[in-house]
Coordinates of C-alpha atoms and ligand atoms in Angstrom, one line a residue:
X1 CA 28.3 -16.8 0.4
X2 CA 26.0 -14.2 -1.3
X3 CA 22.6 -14.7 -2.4
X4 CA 19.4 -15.9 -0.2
X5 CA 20.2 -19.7 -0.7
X6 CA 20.9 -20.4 3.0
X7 CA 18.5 -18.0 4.7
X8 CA 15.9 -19.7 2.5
X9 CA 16.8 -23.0 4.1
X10 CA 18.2 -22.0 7.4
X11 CA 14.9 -19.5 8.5
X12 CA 12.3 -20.3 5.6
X13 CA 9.5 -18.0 7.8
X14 CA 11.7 -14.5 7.5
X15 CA 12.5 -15.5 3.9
X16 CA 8.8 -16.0 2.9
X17 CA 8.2 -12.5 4.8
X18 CA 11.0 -10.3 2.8
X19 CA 10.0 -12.2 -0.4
X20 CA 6.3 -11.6 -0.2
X21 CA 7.7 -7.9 0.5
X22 CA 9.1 -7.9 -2.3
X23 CA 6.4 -8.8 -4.4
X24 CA 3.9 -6.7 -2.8
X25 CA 6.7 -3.5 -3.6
X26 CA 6.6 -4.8 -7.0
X27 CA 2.9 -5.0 -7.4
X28 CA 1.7 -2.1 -5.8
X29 CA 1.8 1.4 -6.7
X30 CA 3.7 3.1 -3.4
X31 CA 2.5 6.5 -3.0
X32 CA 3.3 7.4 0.5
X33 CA 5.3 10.5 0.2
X34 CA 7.8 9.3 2.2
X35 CA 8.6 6.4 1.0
X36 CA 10.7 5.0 -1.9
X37 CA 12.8 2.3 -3.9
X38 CA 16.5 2.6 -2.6
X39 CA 18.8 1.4 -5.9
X40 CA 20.1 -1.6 -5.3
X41 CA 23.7 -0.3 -5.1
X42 CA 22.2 1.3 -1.9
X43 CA 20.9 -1.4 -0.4
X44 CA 23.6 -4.0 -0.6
X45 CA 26.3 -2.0 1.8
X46 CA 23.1 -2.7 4.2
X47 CA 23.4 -6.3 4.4
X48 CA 27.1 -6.4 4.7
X49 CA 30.0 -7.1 7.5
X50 CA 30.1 -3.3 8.2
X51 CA 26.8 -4.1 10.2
X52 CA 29.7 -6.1 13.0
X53 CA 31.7 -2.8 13.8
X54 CA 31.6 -1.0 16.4
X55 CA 33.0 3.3 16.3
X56 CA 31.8 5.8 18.5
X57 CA 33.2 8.8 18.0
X58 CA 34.4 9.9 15.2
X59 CA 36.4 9.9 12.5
X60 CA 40.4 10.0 14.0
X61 CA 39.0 10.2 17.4
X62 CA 37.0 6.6 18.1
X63 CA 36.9 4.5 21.3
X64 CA 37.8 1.2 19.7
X65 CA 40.4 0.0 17.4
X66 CA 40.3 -1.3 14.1
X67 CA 38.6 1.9 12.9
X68 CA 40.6 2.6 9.6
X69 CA 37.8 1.6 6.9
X70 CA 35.0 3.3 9.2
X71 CA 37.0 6.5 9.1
X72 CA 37.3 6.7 5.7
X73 CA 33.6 5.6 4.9
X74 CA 32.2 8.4 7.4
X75 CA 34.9 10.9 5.8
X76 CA 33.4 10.1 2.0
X77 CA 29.8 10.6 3.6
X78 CA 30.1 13.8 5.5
X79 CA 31.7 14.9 2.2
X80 CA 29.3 14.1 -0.4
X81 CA 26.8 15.5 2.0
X82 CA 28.6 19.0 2.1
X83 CA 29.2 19.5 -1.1
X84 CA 26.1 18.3 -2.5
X85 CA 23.8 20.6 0.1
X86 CA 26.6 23.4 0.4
X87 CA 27.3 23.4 4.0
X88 CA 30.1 23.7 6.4
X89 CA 29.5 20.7 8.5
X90 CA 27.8 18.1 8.4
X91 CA 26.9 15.0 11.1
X92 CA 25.9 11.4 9.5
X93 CA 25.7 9.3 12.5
X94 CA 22.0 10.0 14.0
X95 CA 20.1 6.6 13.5
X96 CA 17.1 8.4 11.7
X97 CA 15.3 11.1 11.9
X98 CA 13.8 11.7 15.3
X99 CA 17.0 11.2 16.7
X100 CA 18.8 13.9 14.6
X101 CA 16.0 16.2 15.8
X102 CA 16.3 14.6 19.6
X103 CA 20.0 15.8 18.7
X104 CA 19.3 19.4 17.8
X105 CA 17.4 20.2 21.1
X106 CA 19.7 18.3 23.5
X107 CA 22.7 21.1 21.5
X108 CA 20.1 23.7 21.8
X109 CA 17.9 24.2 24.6
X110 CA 17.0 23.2 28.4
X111 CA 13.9 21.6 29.7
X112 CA 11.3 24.3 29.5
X113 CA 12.3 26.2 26.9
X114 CA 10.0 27.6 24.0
X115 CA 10.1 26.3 21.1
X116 CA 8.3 26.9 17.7
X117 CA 6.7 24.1 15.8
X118 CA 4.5 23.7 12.9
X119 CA 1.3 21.8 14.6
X120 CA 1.0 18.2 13.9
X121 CA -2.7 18.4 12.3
X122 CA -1.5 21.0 10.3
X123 CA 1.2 18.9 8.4
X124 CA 4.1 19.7 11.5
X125 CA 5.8 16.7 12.5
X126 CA 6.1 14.6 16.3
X127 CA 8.9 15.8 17.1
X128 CA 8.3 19.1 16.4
X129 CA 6.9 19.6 19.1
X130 CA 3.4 17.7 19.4
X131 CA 2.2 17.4 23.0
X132 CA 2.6 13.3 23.1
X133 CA 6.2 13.4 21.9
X134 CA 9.1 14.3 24.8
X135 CA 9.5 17.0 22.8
X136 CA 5.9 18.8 23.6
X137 CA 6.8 17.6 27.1
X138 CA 10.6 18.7 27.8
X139 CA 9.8 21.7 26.0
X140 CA 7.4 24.3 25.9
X141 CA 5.9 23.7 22.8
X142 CA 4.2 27.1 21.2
X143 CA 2.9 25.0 17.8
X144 CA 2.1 27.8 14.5
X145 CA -0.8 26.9 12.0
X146 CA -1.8 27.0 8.3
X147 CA -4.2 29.7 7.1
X148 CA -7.7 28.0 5.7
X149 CA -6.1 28.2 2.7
X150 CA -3.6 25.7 3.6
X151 CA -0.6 27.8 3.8
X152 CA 1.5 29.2 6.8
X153 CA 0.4 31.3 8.5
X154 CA 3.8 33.9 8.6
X155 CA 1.8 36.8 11.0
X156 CA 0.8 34.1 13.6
X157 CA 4.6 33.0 13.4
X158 CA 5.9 36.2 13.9
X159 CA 2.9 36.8 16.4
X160 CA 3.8 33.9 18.3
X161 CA 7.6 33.4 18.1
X162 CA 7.6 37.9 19.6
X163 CA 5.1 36.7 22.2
X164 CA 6.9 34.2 23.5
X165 CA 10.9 34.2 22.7
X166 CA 11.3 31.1 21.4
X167 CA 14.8 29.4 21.3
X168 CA 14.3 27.2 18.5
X169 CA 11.7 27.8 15.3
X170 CA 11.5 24.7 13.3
X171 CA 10.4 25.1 9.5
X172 CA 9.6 21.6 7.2
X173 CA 7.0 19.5 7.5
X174 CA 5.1 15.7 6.9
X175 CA 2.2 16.9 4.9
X176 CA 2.9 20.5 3.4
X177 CA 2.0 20.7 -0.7
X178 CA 4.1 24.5 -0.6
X179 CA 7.0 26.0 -1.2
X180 CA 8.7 26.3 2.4
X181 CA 8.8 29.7 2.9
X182 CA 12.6 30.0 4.5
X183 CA 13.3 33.2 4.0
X184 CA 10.3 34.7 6.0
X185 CA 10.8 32.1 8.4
X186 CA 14.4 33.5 9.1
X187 CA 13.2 37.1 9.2
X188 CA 11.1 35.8 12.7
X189 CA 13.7 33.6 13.3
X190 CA 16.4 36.8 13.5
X191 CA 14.1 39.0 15.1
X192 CA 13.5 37.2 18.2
X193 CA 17.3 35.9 17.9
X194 CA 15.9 32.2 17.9
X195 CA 17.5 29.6 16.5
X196 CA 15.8 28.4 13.2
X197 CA 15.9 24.7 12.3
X198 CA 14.9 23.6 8.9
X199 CA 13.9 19.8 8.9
X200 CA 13.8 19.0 4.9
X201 CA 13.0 15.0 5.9
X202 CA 10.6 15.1 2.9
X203 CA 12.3 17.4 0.5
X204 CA 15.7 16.5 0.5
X205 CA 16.0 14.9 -2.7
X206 CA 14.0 17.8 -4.4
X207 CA 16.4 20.4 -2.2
X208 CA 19.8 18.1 -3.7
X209 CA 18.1 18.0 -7.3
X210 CA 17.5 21.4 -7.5
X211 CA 13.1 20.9 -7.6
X212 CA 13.2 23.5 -4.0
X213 CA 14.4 26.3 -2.7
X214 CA 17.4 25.1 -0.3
X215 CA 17.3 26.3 3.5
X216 CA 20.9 26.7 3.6
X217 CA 21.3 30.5 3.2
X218 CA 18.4 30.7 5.7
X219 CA 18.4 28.4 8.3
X220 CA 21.4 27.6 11.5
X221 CA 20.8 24.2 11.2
X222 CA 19.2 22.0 8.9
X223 CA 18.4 18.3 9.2
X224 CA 17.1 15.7 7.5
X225 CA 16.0 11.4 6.7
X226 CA 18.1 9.7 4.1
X227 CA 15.3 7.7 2.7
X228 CA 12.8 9.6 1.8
X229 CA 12.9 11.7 -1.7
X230 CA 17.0 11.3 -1.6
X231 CA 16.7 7.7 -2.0
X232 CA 19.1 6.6 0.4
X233 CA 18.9 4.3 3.1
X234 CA 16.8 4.6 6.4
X235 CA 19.3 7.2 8.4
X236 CA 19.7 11.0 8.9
X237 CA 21.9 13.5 8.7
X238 CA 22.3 17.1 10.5
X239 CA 23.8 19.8 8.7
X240 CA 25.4 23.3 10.6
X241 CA 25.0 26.0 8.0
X242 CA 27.7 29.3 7.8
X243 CA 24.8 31.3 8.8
X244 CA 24.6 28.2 12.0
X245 CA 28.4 28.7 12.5
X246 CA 28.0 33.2 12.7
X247 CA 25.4 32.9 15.2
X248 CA 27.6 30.3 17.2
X249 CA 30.9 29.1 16.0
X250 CA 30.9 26.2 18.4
X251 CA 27.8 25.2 16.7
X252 CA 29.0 21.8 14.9
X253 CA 30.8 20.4 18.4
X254 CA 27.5 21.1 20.3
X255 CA 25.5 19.2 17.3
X256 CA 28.2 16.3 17.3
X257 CA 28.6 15.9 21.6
X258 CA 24.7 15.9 21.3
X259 CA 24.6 13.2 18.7
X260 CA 27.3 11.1 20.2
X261 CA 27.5 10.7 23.2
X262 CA 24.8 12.8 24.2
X263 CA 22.2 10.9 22.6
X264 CA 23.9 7.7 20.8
X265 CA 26.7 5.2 21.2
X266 CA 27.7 3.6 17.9
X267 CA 27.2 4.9 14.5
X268 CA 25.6 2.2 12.2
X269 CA 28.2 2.1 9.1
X270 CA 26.4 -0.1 7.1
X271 CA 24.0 2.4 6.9
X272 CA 26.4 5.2 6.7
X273 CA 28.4 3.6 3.8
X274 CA 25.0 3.8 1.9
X275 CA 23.9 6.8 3.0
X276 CA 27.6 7.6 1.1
X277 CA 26.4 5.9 -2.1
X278 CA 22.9 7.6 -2.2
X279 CA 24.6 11.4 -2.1
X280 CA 26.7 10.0 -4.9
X281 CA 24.0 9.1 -6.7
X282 CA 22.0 12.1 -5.7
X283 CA 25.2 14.5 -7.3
X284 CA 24.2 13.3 -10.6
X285 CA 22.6 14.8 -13.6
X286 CA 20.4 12.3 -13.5
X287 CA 19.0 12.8 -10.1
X288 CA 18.0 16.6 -11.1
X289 CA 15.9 14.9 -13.9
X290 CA 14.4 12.9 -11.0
X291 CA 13.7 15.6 -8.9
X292 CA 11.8 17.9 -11.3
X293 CA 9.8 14.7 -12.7
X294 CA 9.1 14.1 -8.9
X295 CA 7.4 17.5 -8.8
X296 CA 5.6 17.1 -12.8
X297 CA 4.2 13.8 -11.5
X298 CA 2.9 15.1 -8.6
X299 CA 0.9 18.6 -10.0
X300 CA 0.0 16.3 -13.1
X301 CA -1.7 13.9 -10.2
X302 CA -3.0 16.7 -8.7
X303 CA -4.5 18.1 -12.0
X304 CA -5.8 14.7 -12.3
X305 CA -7.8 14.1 -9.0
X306 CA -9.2 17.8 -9.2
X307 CA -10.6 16.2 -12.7
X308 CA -12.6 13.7 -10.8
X309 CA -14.0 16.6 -8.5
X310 CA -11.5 15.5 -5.6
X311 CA -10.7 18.7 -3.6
X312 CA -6.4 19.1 -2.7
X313 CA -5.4 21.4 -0.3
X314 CA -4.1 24.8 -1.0
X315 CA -5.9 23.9 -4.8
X316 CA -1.9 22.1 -6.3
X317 CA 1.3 21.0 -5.1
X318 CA 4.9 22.8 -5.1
X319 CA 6.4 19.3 -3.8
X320 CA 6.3 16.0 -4.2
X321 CA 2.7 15.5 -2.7
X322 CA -0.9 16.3 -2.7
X323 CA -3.1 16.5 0.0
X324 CA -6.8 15.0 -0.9
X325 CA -9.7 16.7 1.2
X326 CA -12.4 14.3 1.4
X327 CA -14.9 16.3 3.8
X328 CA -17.0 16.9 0.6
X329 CA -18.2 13.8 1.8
X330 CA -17.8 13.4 5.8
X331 CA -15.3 14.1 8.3
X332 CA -13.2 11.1 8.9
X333 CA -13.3 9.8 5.5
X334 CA -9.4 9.1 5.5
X335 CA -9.9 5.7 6.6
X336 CA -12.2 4.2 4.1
X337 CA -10.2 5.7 0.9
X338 CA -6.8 4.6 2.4
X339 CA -8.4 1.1 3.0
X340 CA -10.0 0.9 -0.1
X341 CA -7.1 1.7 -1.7
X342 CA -4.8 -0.6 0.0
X343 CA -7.1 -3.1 -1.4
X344 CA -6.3 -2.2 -5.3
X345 CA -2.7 -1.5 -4.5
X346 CA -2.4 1.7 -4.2
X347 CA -1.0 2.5 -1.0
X348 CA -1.4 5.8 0.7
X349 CA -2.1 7.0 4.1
X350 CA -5.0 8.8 5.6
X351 CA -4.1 12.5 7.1
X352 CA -5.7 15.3 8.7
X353 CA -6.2 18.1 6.8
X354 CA -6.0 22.4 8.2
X355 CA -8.8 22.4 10.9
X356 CA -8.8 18.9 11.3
X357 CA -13.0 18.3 12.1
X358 CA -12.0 14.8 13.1
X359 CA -8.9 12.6 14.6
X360 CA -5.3 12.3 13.8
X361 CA -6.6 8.2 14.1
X362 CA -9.6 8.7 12.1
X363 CA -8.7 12.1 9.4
X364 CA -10.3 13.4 7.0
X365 CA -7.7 13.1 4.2
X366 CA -5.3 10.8 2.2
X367 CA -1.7 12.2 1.3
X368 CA -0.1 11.2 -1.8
X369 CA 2.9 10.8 -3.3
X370 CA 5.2 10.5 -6.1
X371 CA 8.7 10.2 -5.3
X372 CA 8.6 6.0 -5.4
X373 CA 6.5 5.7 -8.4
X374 CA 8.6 8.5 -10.1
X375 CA 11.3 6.1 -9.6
X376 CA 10.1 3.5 -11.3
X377 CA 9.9 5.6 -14.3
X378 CA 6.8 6.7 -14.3
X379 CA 5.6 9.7 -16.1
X380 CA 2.5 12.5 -16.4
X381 CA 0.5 10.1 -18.7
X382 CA 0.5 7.3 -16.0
X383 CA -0.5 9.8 -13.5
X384 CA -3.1 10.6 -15.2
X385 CA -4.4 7.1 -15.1
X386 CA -3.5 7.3 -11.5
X387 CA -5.3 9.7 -10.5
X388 CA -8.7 8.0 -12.5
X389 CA -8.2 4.8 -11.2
X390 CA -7.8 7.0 -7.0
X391 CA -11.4 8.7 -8.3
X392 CA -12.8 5.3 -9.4
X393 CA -12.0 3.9 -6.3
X394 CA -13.0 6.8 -3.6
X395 CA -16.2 7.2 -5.6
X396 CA -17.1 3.4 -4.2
X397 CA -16.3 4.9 -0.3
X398 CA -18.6 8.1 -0.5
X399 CA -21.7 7.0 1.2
X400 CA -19.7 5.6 4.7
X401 CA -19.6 7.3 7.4
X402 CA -17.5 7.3 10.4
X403 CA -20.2 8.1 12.6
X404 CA -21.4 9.7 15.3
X405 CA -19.9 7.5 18.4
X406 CA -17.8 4.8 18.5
X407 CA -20.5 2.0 18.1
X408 CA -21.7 3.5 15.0
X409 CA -17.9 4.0 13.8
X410 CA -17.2 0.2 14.4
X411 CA -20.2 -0.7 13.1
X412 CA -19.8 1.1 9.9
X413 CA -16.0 0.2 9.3
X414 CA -16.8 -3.5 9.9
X415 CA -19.7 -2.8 7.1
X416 CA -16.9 -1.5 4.8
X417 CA -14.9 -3.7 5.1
X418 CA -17.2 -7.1 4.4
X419 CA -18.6 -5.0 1.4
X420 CA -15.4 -3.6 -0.4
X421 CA -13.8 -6.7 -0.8
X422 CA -16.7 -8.2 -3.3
X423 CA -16.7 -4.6 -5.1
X424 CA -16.5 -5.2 -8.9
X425 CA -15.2 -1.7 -9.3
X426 CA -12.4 -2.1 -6.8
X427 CA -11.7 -5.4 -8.2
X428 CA -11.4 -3.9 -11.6
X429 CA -8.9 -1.1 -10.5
X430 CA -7.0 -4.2 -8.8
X431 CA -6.5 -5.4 -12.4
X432 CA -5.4 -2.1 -13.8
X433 CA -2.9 -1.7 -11.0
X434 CA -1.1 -4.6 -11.4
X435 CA -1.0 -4.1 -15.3
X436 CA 0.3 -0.6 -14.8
X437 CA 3.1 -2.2 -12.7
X438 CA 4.2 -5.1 -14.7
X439 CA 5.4 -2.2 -17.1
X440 CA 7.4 -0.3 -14.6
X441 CA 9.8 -3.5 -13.6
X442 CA 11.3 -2.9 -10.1
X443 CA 14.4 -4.5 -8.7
X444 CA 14.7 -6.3 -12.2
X445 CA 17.1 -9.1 -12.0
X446 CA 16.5 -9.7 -8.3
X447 CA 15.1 -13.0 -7.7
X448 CA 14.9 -14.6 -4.1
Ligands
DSN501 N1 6.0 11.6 9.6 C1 6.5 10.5 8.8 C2 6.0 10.6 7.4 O1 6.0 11.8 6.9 O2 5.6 9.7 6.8 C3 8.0 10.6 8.8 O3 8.4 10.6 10.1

């Protein structure tokens, strides 16, 4: 048993796929911000016999036998998970994040109801609220904006949220370079008596390491991913706050009948039992010195880029991200820089930008991040290479164009992408990317 011998043998074509995965994680530079490199003490309870058991309900109260070791996995979770984000009570079952959110409205509101969102091409998230998620359909979704400048905009919020009486006012984000601003959220939130959800998917790592303000004196209810910038496994987690438990002391049960069985049947303990070893790991000293390097990578990135004449939204970063604006050169760019870039490993992806003048499928910017290559060690004199070899590369994409109908647009992409490939300058940055990781080893040890 153990090892990849027999998988190897027994199923040679998903072998060959997780092992070119491998090397492609090693060799590229992963800057999607919400992405990163689980240790490997996360990842094994993954691939283990946990994966056979099944325990709906929870702990002390489950529908099948044989429970015992479940119980006290789940118990170990929900209470690394309390004490390292301060909160009451806490709910590790939802499968990832949609669900836990899918979970907060089925404990909060009925069909029809208002709720508050930030919009989706401002940085919000799907299920937030966006019209082609259930959520903009069950509900009725009243999204808030950033300001041209790239921040919240707090008057329309309140503006909105006393217009309309909404139940539920979400605050967090996908692609939001700012502090969240909790507090002012809560002051609308209290006003209107709506319930205010803080969704910290992104920053939960830099909320457990101490690199951002924590939600948890703010918000009722805050969820989050596991994977993201905490490191853990792909899973979530809903947390009730005190402030949560005032406004409704039966808040936890609603949160855990909507979770199971409202929403879910069995909890996936593999993934619990290393969502358990990721907030152990995320309790230590250690983790804080992640957290703030998390944020000095990203500003000295940012610093970087804006060296190279590249234009970030709001002018920095707060988090763990930046937010390129490429209309200097066209709307729509997003495409050909995250393409190129793919190309010399750098992997990002394209994003609209505040007043989106293009597509969600076709943006007009690239969001970066530095939670993955943070964890490989990396520090502000690589990003400043980084963020040279990003300006090298966009420079070769400047003069496409996404045109001005879809023949043109197909046209030009397909012109792209026959000319990038043979770019000397892109081929070049391909060298330096692959140097730059042989020195930041990943998964050392591991061989397949
Ligand atoms: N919206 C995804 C992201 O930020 O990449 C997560 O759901």
């Amino acid at each position: 048993m153990g090892g990849f011998k027999t998988l190897k043998s027994k199923d040679p074509e998903i072998f060959n796929a997780i092992n070119k995965e491998l090397r492609r994680q090693r060799e590229t530079l992963e800057m999607i911000p919400s992405e990163n490199f689980a240790s490997w003490d996360v990842i094994l309870p993954l691939g283990t016999w946990l994966t056979n058991k099944y325990s709906e309900g929870y702990s002390g109260k489950r529908y099948y036998g044989g429970n015992e070791n479940i119980d006290a996995i789940e118990n170990i979770a929900i209470e690394r998970a309390r004490k390292l984000f301060n909160v009451p009570h806490v709910n590790v079952q939802p499968y990832s994040g949609s669900p836990a959110n899918f979970a907060v409205y089925a404990a909060l509101c009925k069909p029809g109801e208002v709720i508050m969102g930030q919009n989706l091409t401002d940085g919000g998230h799907l299920t937030h609220g966006w019209k082609t998620s259930v959520t903009g359909e069950f509900f009725r979704s009243v999204p808030y904006h950033v300001k041209p400048d790239g921040y919240i905009d707090i008057d329309e919020v309140r503006r909105l949220a006393v217009e309309n009486r909404p139940k539920l006012i979400w605050v967090g984000a996908s692609a939001y370079v700012r502090e969240f601003p909790f507090e002012e959220m809560a002051k609308v939130a209290d006003e209107v008596g709506a319930y205010l959800v803080a969704d910290i998917a992104h920053i939960a790592g830099l909320v457990a390491g101490g690199a951002h303000k924590s939600p948890v004196d703010y918000a009722h209810i805050v969820t989050t991913t596991t994977h993201k910038t905490l490191r853990g496994p792909r899973g979530a987690m809903i947390m009730v706050t005190e402030k949560g438990l005032r406004k409704d002391p039966d808040l936890a049960d609603k949160i855990d009948k909507a979770v199971f069985p409202g929403l879910q049947g069995g909890p996936h303990d593999n993934t619990t039992a290393a969502i358990a070893v990721a907030l152990l790991e995320a309790s230590q000293p250690q983790f804080r010195e992640y957290a703030a390097q998390v944020v000095k990578n990203s500003r000295a990135l940012g610093e970087s880029l804006k060296r190279r004449g590249l234009h970030l939204v709001t002018g920095g970063t707060d988090n763990h991200m930046v937010l390129v604006d490429l209309t200097a050169y066209g709307k729509g760019m997003g495409i050909f820089a995250q393409e190129a870039l793919d190309l010399v490993g750098i992997v990002v992806n394209r994003n609209t930008i505040p007043a989106e003048p293009s597509s969600p499928f076709y943006p007009s910017g690239i969001r970066i991040g530095t939670p993955a290559i943070t964890t490989r060690g990396m520090k502000e004199p690589e990003m400043e290479a980084i963020g040279n070899m990003i300006g090298d590369v966009v420079d070769q994409v400047k003069d496409y164009s996404i045109g001005k109908d879809r023949e043109e647009r197909t046209a030009e992409i397909n012109r792209f992408r026959r000319e990038v490939v043979s770019n000397a300058k892109v081929q070049e940055v391909r060298t330096q990317v692959i140097e730059l990781c042989s020195r930041f080893p990943l998964y050392e040890g591991i061989e397949m």
